Amino acid sequence: MPFLGQDWRSPGWSWIKTEDGWKRCESWSRELERENNQRNLSHSIILNSDDEEIFSNEEQEYTSKKRKKDHFRNDTNTQCFYREKWIYVHKESTRERHGYCTLGEAFNRLDFSSAIQDIRRFNYVVKLLQLIAKSQLTSLSGVAQKNYFNILDKIVRKVLDDHQNPRLIKDLLQDLSSTLCILVRGVGKSVLVGNSNIWVCRLETVLAWQQQLQNLQMTKVNDGLTLSDLPLHMLNNILYRFSDGWDIVTLGQVTPTLSALSEDRQLWKRLCQYHFAEKQFCRHLIVSEKGHVEWKLMYFVLEKHYPTREQYGDTLHFCRHCSILFWKDSGHPCTAADPDSCFMPVSPQHFIDLFRF
C-alpha cells in the first residue's frame, strides 16, 4: 500500500497488511523515533536560548524530514523486493490510472528474487538480466538498480554453492562488466543514477565475481552411478536432449566415449535445423574436402550471425485482454470469457519491449 508523508519526495513508511487493516512496520518507526529523540536532545544541549530563535519550527521540521529521507536512502542493506505474482502494464494515464509502468517498476514488483530459486525460471531470469545489462541498465531507477545487483548477488552465490549453470553467469558478468567499463569511462557523457563512485564499486564487485567463478572447482562425486556406467544409446539420447551446442561440447570433454558421440554429424544437423532456417544454411554452407556438410562448424558460424531459438521451462505471460503481466503458475484475475486465448508467453526481449515508449 503506497503511502507518502507530508514531503512528497520522501519514500513514505513501510506498511504491512493485517486482519485489522494496514499497519506501519514498528521496527522502522521505533528506530526513527529513537534517532529523532537523540537528534532533538542534541539540539537542546548545543543550542542556548539565544540560538533557538535562529532555528524556527519549520526549519527543524525540514531537517527532521531530510534526515529520515537520507536514512532510507543510505541504508544499503534494505532490499526493496516485492512478492507480487502479476502487475498491470499501463503505458499512459487514464481517468482511472495516473502515470505509467516502467521497466524498473516492473523489475521491482515482480517476484524475480524467488524466481531464481526455481530451476524452470532460472535461465529466463538470467537472460533478462543479461539484456538489461547490455542496453537498459541506465534506464533503471536507483531502487531498481539496487535490486538488480542484489538479485545478481544471489545468483552468483547460488552458482558457487550448487555448481550449476556457471557458463550462463560468466556470459552475463562479461556483458555487465563491459557495460560498466563504458559507463565509468564516459562519466559526464551518459546519464548515471547515483554517484560515480557507486558505479566504480559495482564494477569492482563484478570483477570479483568473475574471479570467483573462474576459480570454481567442480566437486567430484565417487559414489553411485556415473555417465560412464550408462549404455551408449542412453548417452546418445542425453546428447540429443540438449538445445545448446556449447553444452554438447562441454559434455563431450567428460569421457572419451562422450567425446566421440558429441561429434556425431546427425546430432549437429538436427541442432542446426532446430535453431535456423534453410535460407540461413545456404548463406553459410560449409563443405569438407570429402563433400560432407560440416554441421558442427556451421552451427557456431550461424550462431554468430543469427539468434538461436530460446527455450525456457517457465516464462512470464501477458494477458492481452487485461494488460497484465504474470507468472503462468500463479495466474491472474482475468475477466475474459476465454482467458487461455488471451495469454501469450513473454520472452526476455519481449519483456523489455513492453516498456519502450
mmCIF file of C-alpha atoms in Angstrom:
data_model
loop_
_atom_site.group_PDB
_atom_site.id
_atom_site.type_symbol
_atom_site.label_atom_id
_atom_site.label_comp_id
_atom_site.label_asym_id
_atom_site.label_seq_id
_atom_site.Cartn_x
_atom_site.Cartn_y
_atom_site.Cartn_z
ATOM 1 C CA MET A 1 0.000 0.000 0.000
ATOM 2 C CA PRO A 2 1.700 3.220 -1.111
ATOM 3 C CA PHE A 3 1.776 5.961 1.500
ATOM 4 C CA LEU A 4 3.500 9.324 1.274
ATOM 5 C CA GLY A 5 4.267 11.677 4.111
ATOM 6 C CA GLN A 6 3.935 15.449 4.073
ATOM 7 C CA ASP A 7 7.041 15.717 1.928
ATOM 8 C CA TRP A 8 6.068 14.184 -1.434
ATOM 9 C CA ARG A 9 9.724 13.371 -2.158
ATOM 10 C CA SER A 10 10.072 11.101 0.868
ATOM 11 C CA PRO A 11 9.875 7.310 0.391
ATOM 12 C CA GLY A 12 6.997 7.041 2.872
ATOM 13 C CA TRP A 13 6.652 4.422 5.586
ATOM 14 C CA SER A 14 6.757 0.650 5.308
ATOM 15 C CA TRP A 15 3.300 -0.876 5.793
ATOM 16 C CA ILE A 16 2.064 -4.425 6.329
ATOM 17 C CA LYS A 17 -1.422 -5.814 5.876
ATOM 18 C CA THR A 18 -3.043 -7.404 8.938
ATOM 19 C CA GLU A 19 -6.509 -8.684 9.797
ATOM 20 C CA ASP A 20 -7.302 -5.322 11.379
ATOM 21 C CA GLY A 21 -6.126 -3.384 8.316
ATOM 22 C CA TRP A 22 -2.865 -1.747 7.247
ATOM 23 C CA LYS A 23 -0.328 -1.030 9.981
ATOM 24 C CA ARG A 24 3.054 0.637 9.900
ATOM 25 C CA CYS A 25 6.133 -1.537 10.446
ATOM 26 C CA GLU A 26 7.135 -0.914 14.048
ATOM 27 C CA SER A 27 10.812 -1.750 13.528
ATOM 28 C CA TRP A 28 11.311 1.252 11.269
ATOM 29 C CA SER A 29 9.119 3.643 13.223
ATOM 30 C CA ARG A 30 10.749 2.867 16.585
ATOM 31 C CA GLU A 31 14.246 3.218 15.163
ATOM 32 C CA LEU A 32 13.479 6.543 13.520
ATOM 33 C CA GLU A 33 11.676 7.810 16.623
ATOM 34 C CA ARG A 34 14.659 6.865 18.802
ATOM 35 C CA GLU A 35 17.064 8.648 16.451
ATOM 36 C CA ASN A 36 14.731 11.625 16.293
ATOM 37 C CA ASN A 37 14.722 11.932 20.088
ATOM 38 C CA GLN A 38 18.502 11.755 20.172
ATOM 39 C CA ARG A 39 18.681 14.404 17.493
ATOM 40 C CA ASN A 40 16.313 16.721 19.352
ATOM 41 C CA LEU A 41 18.204 16.100 22.598
ATOM 42 C CA SER A 42 21.496 17.032 20.965
ATOM 43 C CA HIS A 43 19.919 20.236 19.653
ATOM 44 C CA SER A 44 18.690 21.167 23.116
ATOM 45 C CA ILE A 45 22.174 20.635 24.549
ATOM 46 C CA ILE A 46 24.080 22.500 21.838
ATOM 47 C CA LEU A 47 21.737 25.438 21.356
ATOM 48 C CA ASN A 48 21.244 28.088 24.004
ATOM 49 C CA SER A 49 18.246 30.362 24.458
ATOM 50 C CA ASP A 50 19.626 32.965 22.030
ATOM 51 C CA ASP A 51 20.345 30.460 19.277
ATOM 52 C CA GLU A 52 16.918 28.879 19.495
ATOM 53 C CA GLU A 53 15.424 31.941 17.865
ATOM 54 C CA ILE A 54 17.524 31.302 14.760
ATOM 55 C CA PHE A 55 16.098 27.835 14.127
ATOM 56 C CA SER A 56 12.390 28.135 13.641
ATOM 57 C CA ASN A 57 9.999 25.238 13.946
ATOM 58 C CA GLU A 58 9.723 24.972 10.167
ATOM 59 C CA GLU A 59 13.475 24.607 9.757
ATOM 60 C CA GLN A 60 13.622 21.898 12.427
ATOM 61 C CA GLU A 61 10.780 20.056 10.718
ATOM 62 C CA TYR A 62 12.568 20.289 7.367
ATOM 63 C CA THR A 63 15.797 18.974 8.917
ATOM 64 C CA SER A 64 13.943 16.065 10.503
ATOM 65 C CA LYS A 65 12.285 15.113 7.217
ATOM 66 C CA LYS A 66 15.582 15.329 5.352
ATOM 67 C CA ARG A 67 17.213 13.081 7.944
ATOM 68 C CA LYS A 68 14.505 10.459 7.528
ATOM 69 C CA LYS A 69 14.869 10.528 3.766
ATOM 70 C CA ASP A 70 18.658 10.134 3.958
ATOM 71 C CA HIS A 71 18.191 7.280 6.426
ATOM 72 C CA PHE A 72 16.210 5.264 3.894
ATOM 73 C CA ARG A 73 18.435 6.287 1.011
ATOM 74 C CA ASN A 74 21.739 5.388 2.670
ATOM 75 C CA ASP A 75 20.609 2.079 4.155
ATOM 76 C CA THR A 76 22.293 -0.209 1.628
ATOM 77 C CA ASN A 77 21.116 -3.336 3.405
ATOM 78 C CA THR A 78 17.486 -2.566 2.639
ATOM 79 C CA GLN A 79 16.189 -4.651 -0.281
ATOM 80 C CA CYS A 80 13.015 -3.350 -1.902
ATOM 81 C CA PHE A 81 11.773 -6.738 -3.081
ATOM 82 C CA TYR A 82 8.098 -7.258 -3.799
ATOM 83 C CA ARG A 83 6.320 -10.596 -3.866
ATOM 84 C CA GLU A 84 3.696 -9.793 -6.487
ATOM 85 C CA LYS A 85 2.798 -12.506 -8.982
ATOM 86 C CA TRP A 86 1.298 -10.128 -11.547
ATOM 87 C CA ILE A 87 1.299 -6.428 -12.401
ATOM 88 C CA TYR A 88 -0.852 -4.174 -14.563
ATOM 89 C CA VAL A 89 1.100 -2.760 -17.520
ATOM 90 C CA HIS A 90 -0.256 0.671 -18.424
ATOM 91 C CA LYS A 91 1.621 2.917 -20.840
ATOM 92 C CA GLU A 92 -0.399 6.112 -20.466
ATOM 93 C CA SER A 93 -2.519 7.963 -17.962
ATOM 94 C CA THR A 94 -6.270 7.368 -17.907
ATOM 95 C CA ARG A 95 -9.115 8.615 -15.766
ATOM 96 C CA GLU A 96 -8.785 5.551 -13.557
ATOM 97 C CA ARG A 97 -4.992 5.252 -13.529
ATOM 98 C CA HIS A 98 -2.393 8.003 -13.464
ATOM 99 C CA GLY A 99 1.173 7.586 -14.641
ATOM 100 C CA TYR A 100 2.606 4.567 -16.418
ATOM 101 C CA CYS A 101 4.536 1.387 -15.648
ATOM 102 C CA THR A 102 8.280 1.494 -16.348
ATOM 103 C CA LEU A 103 10.820 -1.274 -16.791
ATOM 104 C CA GLY A 104 12.324 -0.515 -13.389
ATOM 105 C CA GLU A 105 8.934 -0.648 -11.677
ATOM 106 C CA ALA A 106 8.109 -3.995 -13.290
ATOM 107 C CA PHE A 107 11.523 -5.345 -12.328
ATOM 108 C CA ASN A 108 10.976 -4.257 -8.728
ATOM 109 C CA ARG A 109 7.437 -5.548 -8.295
ATOM 110 C CA LEU A 110 7.610 -8.955 -9.978
ATOM 111 C CA ASP A 111 8.986 -11.742 -7.827
ATOM 112 C CA PHE A 112 12.374 -12.271 -9.530
ATOM 113 C CA SER A 113 14.131 -12.852 -6.214
ATOM 114 C CA SER A 114 12.178 -16.080 -5.670
ATOM 115 C CA ALA A 115 12.142 -16.960 -9.369
ATOM 116 C CA ILE A 116 15.876 -17.671 -9.399
ATOM 117 C CA GLN A 117 15.290 -20.472 -6.885
ATOM 118 C CA ASP A 118 13.017 -22.222 -9.416
ATOM 119 C CA ILE A 119 15.080 -24.263 -11.873
ATOM 120 C CA ARG A 120 12.448 -23.703 -14.588
ATOM 121 C CA ARG A 121 12.725 -19.912 -14.340
ATOM 122 C CA PHE A 122 16.446 -19.571 -13.621
ATOM 123 C CA ASN A 123 17.607 -19.350 -17.267
ATOM 124 C CA TYR A 124 14.785 -16.931 -18.048
ATOM 125 C CA VAL A 125 15.784 -14.503 -15.300
ATOM 126 C CA VAL A 126 19.483 -14.733 -16.217
ATOM 127 C CA LYS A 127 18.725 -13.928 -19.872
ATOM 128 C CA LEU A 128 16.584 -10.972 -18.794
ATOM 129 C CA LEU A 129 19.393 -9.636 -16.590
ATOM 130 C CA GLN A 130 21.804 -10.022 -19.495
ATOM 131 C CA LEU A 131 19.601 -7.993 -21.858
ATOM 132 C CA ILE A 132 19.197 -5.274 -19.217
ATOM 133 C CA ALA A 133 22.970 -5.189 -18.734
ATOM 134 C CA LYS A 134 23.542 -4.685 -22.456
ATOM 135 C CA SER A 135 21.192 -1.785 -23.128
ATOM 136 C CA GLN A 136 18.792 -0.887 -20.309
ATOM 137 C CA LEU A 137 20.924 -0.571 -17.182
ATOM 138 C CA THR A 138 20.960 3.239 -17.117
ATOM 139 C CA SER A 139 17.196 3.412 -17.663
ATOM 140 C CA LEU A 140 16.548 1.723 -14.297
ATOM 141 C CA SER A 141 15.799 3.822 -11.248
ATOM 142 C CA GLY A 142 18.129 3.829 -8.247
ATOM 143 C CA VAL A 143 15.966 1.316 -6.352
ATOM 144 C CA ALA A 144 15.700 -0.928 -9.428
ATOM 145 C CA GLN A 145 19.481 -0.840 -9.877
ATOM 146 C CA LYS A 146 19.966 -1.826 -6.236
ATOM 147 C CA ASN A 147 17.539 -4.725 -6.655
ATOM 148 C CA TYR A 148 19.265 -5.711 -9.903
ATOM 149 C CA PHE A 149 22.635 -6.135 -8.193
ATOM 150 C CA ASN A 150 21.066 -7.786 -5.124
ATOM 151 C CA ILE A 151 19.413 -10.416 -7.346
ATOM 152 C CA LEU A 152 22.663 -10.840 -9.266
ATOM 153 C CA ASP A 153 24.491 -11.385 -5.978
ATOM 154 C CA LYS A 154 22.004 -14.131 -5.067
ATOM 155 C CA ILE A 155 22.521 -15.770 -8.474
ATOM 156 C CA VAL A 156 26.306 -15.787 -8.136
ATOM 157 C CA ARG A 157 26.099 -17.231 -4.626
ATOM 158 C CA LYS A 158 23.698 -19.916 -5.854
ATOM 159 C CA VAL A 159 26.044 -20.927 -8.686
ATOM 160 C CA LEU A 160 29.027 -21.029 -6.335
ATOM 161 C CA ASP A 161 27.087 -23.259 -3.929
ATOM 162 C CA ASP A 162 25.429 -25.771 -6.279
ATOM 163 C CA HIS A 163 27.917 -25.535 -9.224
ATOM 164 C CA GLN A 164 25.144 -25.343 -11.814
ATOM 165 C CA ASN A 165 24.997 -23.092 -14.910
ATOM 166 C CA PRO A 166 28.354 -21.337 -14.384
ATOM 167 C CA ARG A 167 28.733 -20.616 -18.111
ATOM 168 C CA LEU A 168 25.481 -18.634 -18.253
ATOM 169 C CA ILE A 169 26.588 -16.428 -15.364
ATOM 170 C CA LYS A 170 30.038 -15.925 -16.858
ATOM 171 C CA ASP A 171 28.462 -14.619 -20.078
ATOM 172 C CA LEU A 172 26.156 -12.346 -18.067
ATOM 173 C CA LEU A 173 29.011 -10.905 -15.992
ATOM 174 C CA GLN A 174 31.135 -10.411 -19.106
ATOM 175 C CA ASP A 175 28.426 -8.283 -20.752
ATOM 176 C CA LEU A 176 27.783 -6.417 -17.498
ATOM 177 C CA SER A 177 31.463 -5.626 -16.924
ATOM 178 C CA SER A 178 31.793 -4.317 -20.490
ATOM 179 C CA THR A 179 28.801 -2.023 -19.966
ATOM 180 C CA LEU A 180 30.084 -0.779 -16.605
ATOM 181 C CA CYS A 181 33.536 -0.048 -18.080
ATOM 182 C CA ILE A 182 31.941 2.105 -20.767
ATOM 183 C CA LEU A 183 29.797 3.920 -18.199
ATOM 184 C CA VAL A 184 32.679 4.574 -15.821
ATOM 185 C CA ARG A 185 34.943 5.839 -18.591
ATOM 186 C CA GLY A 186 32.246 8.067 -20.036
ATOM 187 C CA VAL A 187 31.182 9.779 -16.814
ATOM 188 C CA GLY A 188 29.523 13.044 -17.811
ATOM 189 C CA LYS A 189 28.677 11.803 -21.302
ATOM 190 C CA SER A 190 25.876 9.499 -20.169
ATOM 191 C CA VAL A 191 23.203 9.884 -17.515
ATOM 192 C CA LEU A 192 24.037 7.823 -14.427
ATOM 193 C CA VAL A 193 21.698 7.335 -11.497
ATOM 194 C CA GLY A 194 23.774 7.726 -8.357
ATOM 195 C CA ASN A 195 27.304 8.761 -7.567
ATOM 196 C CA SER A 196 30.073 7.749 -9.972
ATOM 197 C CA ASN A 197 31.930 6.099 -7.074
ATOM 198 C CA ILE A 198 28.990 3.707 -6.682
ATOM 199 C CA TRP A 199 29.427 2.553 -10.273
ATOM 200 C CA VAL A 200 33.155 2.026 -9.726
ATOM 201 C CA CYS A 201 32.379 -0.129 -6.676
ATOM 202 C CA ARG A 202 29.845 -2.102 -8.708
ATOM 203 C CA LEU A 203 32.433 -2.721 -11.401
ATOM 204 C CA GLU A 204 34.911 -3.958 -8.788
ATOM 205 C CA THR A 205 32.238 -6.261 -7.379
ATOM 206 C CA VAL A 206 31.523 -7.730 -10.824
ATOM 207 C CA LEU A 207 35.233 -8.312 -11.433
ATOM 208 C CA ALA A 208 35.456 -10.082 -8.059
ATOM 209 C CA TRP A 209 32.511 -12.305 -9.015
ATOM 210 C CA GLN A 210 34.211 -13.170 -12.299
ATOM 211 C CA GLN A 211 37.365 -14.184 -10.439
ATOM 212 C CA GLN A 212 35.368 -16.380 -8.062
ATOM 213 C CA LEU A 213 33.663 -18.157 -10.955
ATOM 214 C CA GLN A 214 36.998 -18.536 -12.727
ATOM 215 C CA ASN A 215 38.414 -20.305 -9.661
ATOM 216 C CA LEU A 216 35.335 -22.506 -9.254
ATOM 217 C CA GLN A 217 36.273 -26.167 -8.916
ATOM 218 C CA MET A 218 33.662 -28.827 -9.572
ATOM 219 C CA THR A 219 33.421 -31.408 -6.814
ATOM 220 C CA LYS A 220 33.882 -34.976 -7.969
ATOM 221 C CA VAL A 221 31.331 -37.488 -6.735
ATOM 222 C CA ASN A 222 32.630 -41.060 -6.464
ATOM 223 C CA ASP A 223 29.518 -42.697 -5.006
ATOM 224 C CA GLY A 224 26.803 -44.222 -7.187
ATOM 225 C CA LEU A 225 26.455 -44.458 -10.966
ATOM 226 C CA THR A 226 28.252 -42.101 -13.337
ATOM 227 C CA LEU A 227 27.786 -41.292 -17.020
ATOM 228 C CA SER A 228 30.446 -43.872 -17.886
ATOM 229 C CA ASP A 229 28.215 -46.624 -16.485
ATOM 230 C CA LEU A 230 25.313 -45.856 -18.850
ATOM 231 C CA PRO A 231 24.895 -47.719 -22.162
ATOM 232 C CA LEU A 232 25.697 -45.932 -25.423
ATOM 233 C CA HIS A 233 22.105 -45.486 -26.564
ATOM 234 C CA MET A 234 21.215 -43.720 -23.296
ATOM 235 C CA LEU A 235 24.225 -41.426 -23.595
ATOM 236 C CA ASN A 236 23.214 -40.636 -27.145
ATOM 237 C CA ASN A 237 19.665 -39.814 -26.033
ATOM 238 C CA ILE A 238 21.046 -37.426 -23.420
ATOM 239 C CA LEU A 239 23.062 -35.564 -26.053
ATOM 240 C CA TYR A 240 20.009 -35.269 -28.325
ATOM 241 C CA ARG A 241 18.122 -33.566 -25.480
ATOM 242 C CA PHE A 242 20.455 -30.562 -25.446
ATOM 243 C CA SER A 243 19.450 -27.414 -27.309
ATOM 244 C CA ASP A 244 22.751 -25.568 -26.786
ATOM 245 C CA GLY A 245 25.833 -26.518 -28.760
ATOM 246 C CA TRP A 246 28.201 -25.386 -26.017
ATOM 247 C CA ASP A 247 26.567 -27.828 -23.601
ATOM 248 C CA ILE A 248 27.257 -30.649 -26.048
ATOM 249 C CA VAL A 249 30.897 -29.596 -26.392
ATOM 250 C CA THR A 250 31.289 -29.373 -22.606
ATOM 251 C CA LEU A 251 29.735 -32.784 -22.032
ATOM 252 C CA GLY A 252 31.983 -34.260 -24.707
ATOM 253 C CA GLN A 253 35.006 -33.340 -22.605
ATOM 254 C CA VAL A 254 33.951 -35.623 -19.738
ATOM 255 C CA THR A 255 34.918 -39.025 -21.186
ATOM 256 C CA PRO A 256 36.373 -40.320 -24.485
ATOM 257 C CA THR A 257 33.076 -42.089 -25.209
ATOM 258 C CA LEU A 258 31.066 -38.874 -24.868
ATOM 259 C CA SER A 259 33.676 -37.079 -26.968
ATOM 260 C CA ALA A 260 33.084 -39.498 -29.837
ATOM 261 C CA LEU A 261 29.287 -39.266 -29.503
ATOM 262 C CA SER A 262 29.399 -35.455 -29.428
ATOM 263 C CA GLU A 263 30.991 -35.412 -32.894
ATOM 264 C CA ASP A 264 28.002 -37.135 -34.497
ATOM 265 C CA ARG A 265 27.123 -35.239 -37.693
ATOM 266 C CA GLN A 266 23.435 -36.135 -37.411
ATOM 267 C CA LEU A 267 23.341 -34.629 -33.909
ATOM 268 C CA TRP A 268 24.655 -31.265 -35.127
ATOM 269 C CA LYS A 269 22.434 -31.347 -38.204
ATOM 270 C CA ARG A 270 19.318 -31.653 -36.056
ATOM 271 C CA LEU A 271 20.587 -28.880 -33.816
ATOM 272 C CA CYS A 272 21.068 -26.571 -36.808
ATOM 273 C CA GLN A 273 17.614 -27.418 -38.147
ATOM 274 C CA TYR A 274 16.087 -26.671 -34.749
ATOM 275 C CA HIS A 275 17.596 -23.191 -34.427
ATOM 276 C CA PHE A 276 17.967 -21.916 -38.002
ATOM 277 C CA ALA A 277 16.079 -21.810 -41.310
ATOM 278 C CA GLU A 278 17.162 -23.366 -44.605
ATOM 279 C CA LYS A 279 17.788 -19.949 -46.185
ATOM 280 C CA GLN A 280 20.340 -19.292 -43.474
ATOM 281 C CA PHE A 281 22.029 -22.626 -44.250
ATOM 282 C CA CYS A 282 22.529 -21.651 -47.895
ATOM 283 C CA ARG A 283 24.233 -18.372 -46.979
ATOM 284 C CA HIS A 284 26.771 -20.042 -44.681
ATOM 285 C CA LEU A 285 27.155 -23.525 -46.151
ATOM 286 C CA ILE A 286 30.439 -25.197 -45.154
ATOM 287 C CA VAL A 287 31.516 -28.327 -47.020
ATOM 288 C CA SER A 288 34.533 -30.504 -46.193
ATOM 289 C CA GLU A 289 37.093 -31.806 -48.712
ATOM 290 C CA LYS A 290 35.206 -35.097 -48.835
ATOM 291 C CA GLY A 291 31.973 -33.322 -49.794
ATOM 292 C CA HIS A 292 30.257 -33.609 -46.412
ATOM 293 C CA VAL A 293 28.500 -30.701 -44.769
ATOM 294 C CA GLU A 294 30.296 -29.592 -41.600
ATOM 295 C CA TRP A 295 27.213 -29.216 -39.416
ATOM 296 C CA LYS A 296 29.104 -28.618 -36.184
ATOM 297 C CA LEU A 297 31.174 -25.799 -37.665
ATOM 298 C CA MET A 298 28.073 -24.407 -39.377
ATOM 299 C CA TYR A 299 26.212 -24.230 -36.064
ATOM 300 C CA PHE A 300 28.791 -21.963 -34.424
ATOM 301 C CA VAL A 301 29.065 -19.809 -37.569
ATOM 302 C CA LEU A 302 25.294 -19.387 -37.764
ATOM 303 C CA GLU A 303 25.153 -18.661 -34.044
ATOM 304 C CA LYS A 304 27.310 -15.566 -34.591
ATOM 305 C CA HIS A 305 25.031 -14.208 -37.330
ATOM 306 C CA TYR A 306 21.536 -15.184 -36.194
ATOM 307 C CA PRO A 307 19.787 -15.521 -32.817
ATOM 308 C CA THR A 308 19.122 -19.053 -31.625
ATOM 309 C CA ARG A 309 15.696 -20.279 -30.591
ATOM 310 C CA GLU A 310 15.073 -19.590 -26.919
ATOM 311 C CA GLN A 311 13.813 -22.415 -24.732
ATOM 312 C CA TYR A 312 12.718 -21.933 -21.121
ATOM 313 C CA GLY A 313 10.964 -24.151 -18.613
ATOM 314 C CA ASP A 314 8.701 -21.313 -17.465
ATOM 315 C CA THR A 315 8.249 -17.721 -18.577
ATOM 316 C CA LEU A 316 6.184 -14.669 -17.796
ATOM 317 C CA HIS A 317 2.888 -14.371 -19.681
ATOM 318 C CA PHE A 318 0.967 -11.334 -20.873
ATOM 319 C CA CYS A 319 -2.832 -11.125 -20.955
ATOM 320 C CA ARG A 320 -3.894 -9.036 -23.951
ATOM 321 C CA HIS A 321 -7.379 -8.598 -22.522
ATOM 322 C CA CYS A 322 -6.374 -7.299 -19.079
ATOM 323 C CA SER A 323 -2.903 -5.889 -19.968
ATOM 324 C CA ILE A 324 -1.477 -7.849 -17.051
ATOM 325 C CA LEU A 325 1.987 -9.410 -16.844
ATOM 326 C CA PHE A 326 2.093 -12.525 -14.669
ATOM 327 C CA TRP A 327 3.800 -15.830 -13.931
ATOM 328 C CA LYS A 328 1.875 -18.668 -15.552
ATOM 329 C CA ASP A 329 1.717 -20.853 -12.430
ATOM 330 C CA SER A 330 0.149 -18.130 -10.300
ATOM 331 C CA GLY A 331 -2.278 -16.802 -12.928
ATOM 332 C CA HIS A 332 -4.221 -13.571 -12.519
ATOM 333 C CA PRO A 333 -7.861 -12.454 -12.076
ATOM 334 C CA CYS A 334 -8.811 -12.402 -15.777
ATOM 335 C CA THR A 335 -12.230 -11.069 -16.800
ATOM 336 C CA ALA A 336 -12.217 -12.513 -20.335
ATOM 337 C CA ALA A 337 -14.725 -15.182 -21.350
ATOM 338 C CA ASP A 338 -11.944 -17.417 -22.671
ATOM 339 C CA PRO A 339 -8.806 -16.464 -20.685
ATOM 340 C CA ASP A 340 -6.470 -19.010 -22.299
ATOM 341 C CA SER A 341 -6.935 -17.418 -25.716
ATOM 342 C CA CYS A 342 -5.694 -14.080 -24.349
ATOM 343 C CA PHE A 343 -2.453 -15.378 -22.841
ATOM 344 C CA MET A 344 0.833 -15.113 -24.698
ATOM 345 C CA PRO A 345 4.320 -16.100 -23.473
ATOM 346 C CA VAL A 346 6.750 -13.226 -22.988
ATOM 347 C CA SER A 347 10.363 -13.754 -23.979
ATOM 348 C CA PRO A 348 13.065 -11.723 -22.209
ATOM 349 C CA GLN A 349 13.366 -9.409 -25.222
ATOM 350 C CA HIS A 350 9.595 -9.004 -25.398
ATOM 351 C CA PHE A 351 9.577 -8.139 -21.695
ATOM 352 C CA ILE A 352 11.895 -5.188 -22.367
ATOM 353 C CA ASP A 353 9.973 -4.145 -25.487
ATOM 354 C CA LEU A 354 6.761 -3.916 -23.451
ATOM 355 C CA PHE A 355 8.172 -0.882 -21.654
ATOM 356 C CA ARG A 356 9.534 1.029 -24.641
ATOM 357 C CA PHE A 357 7.627 4.276 -25.126
#
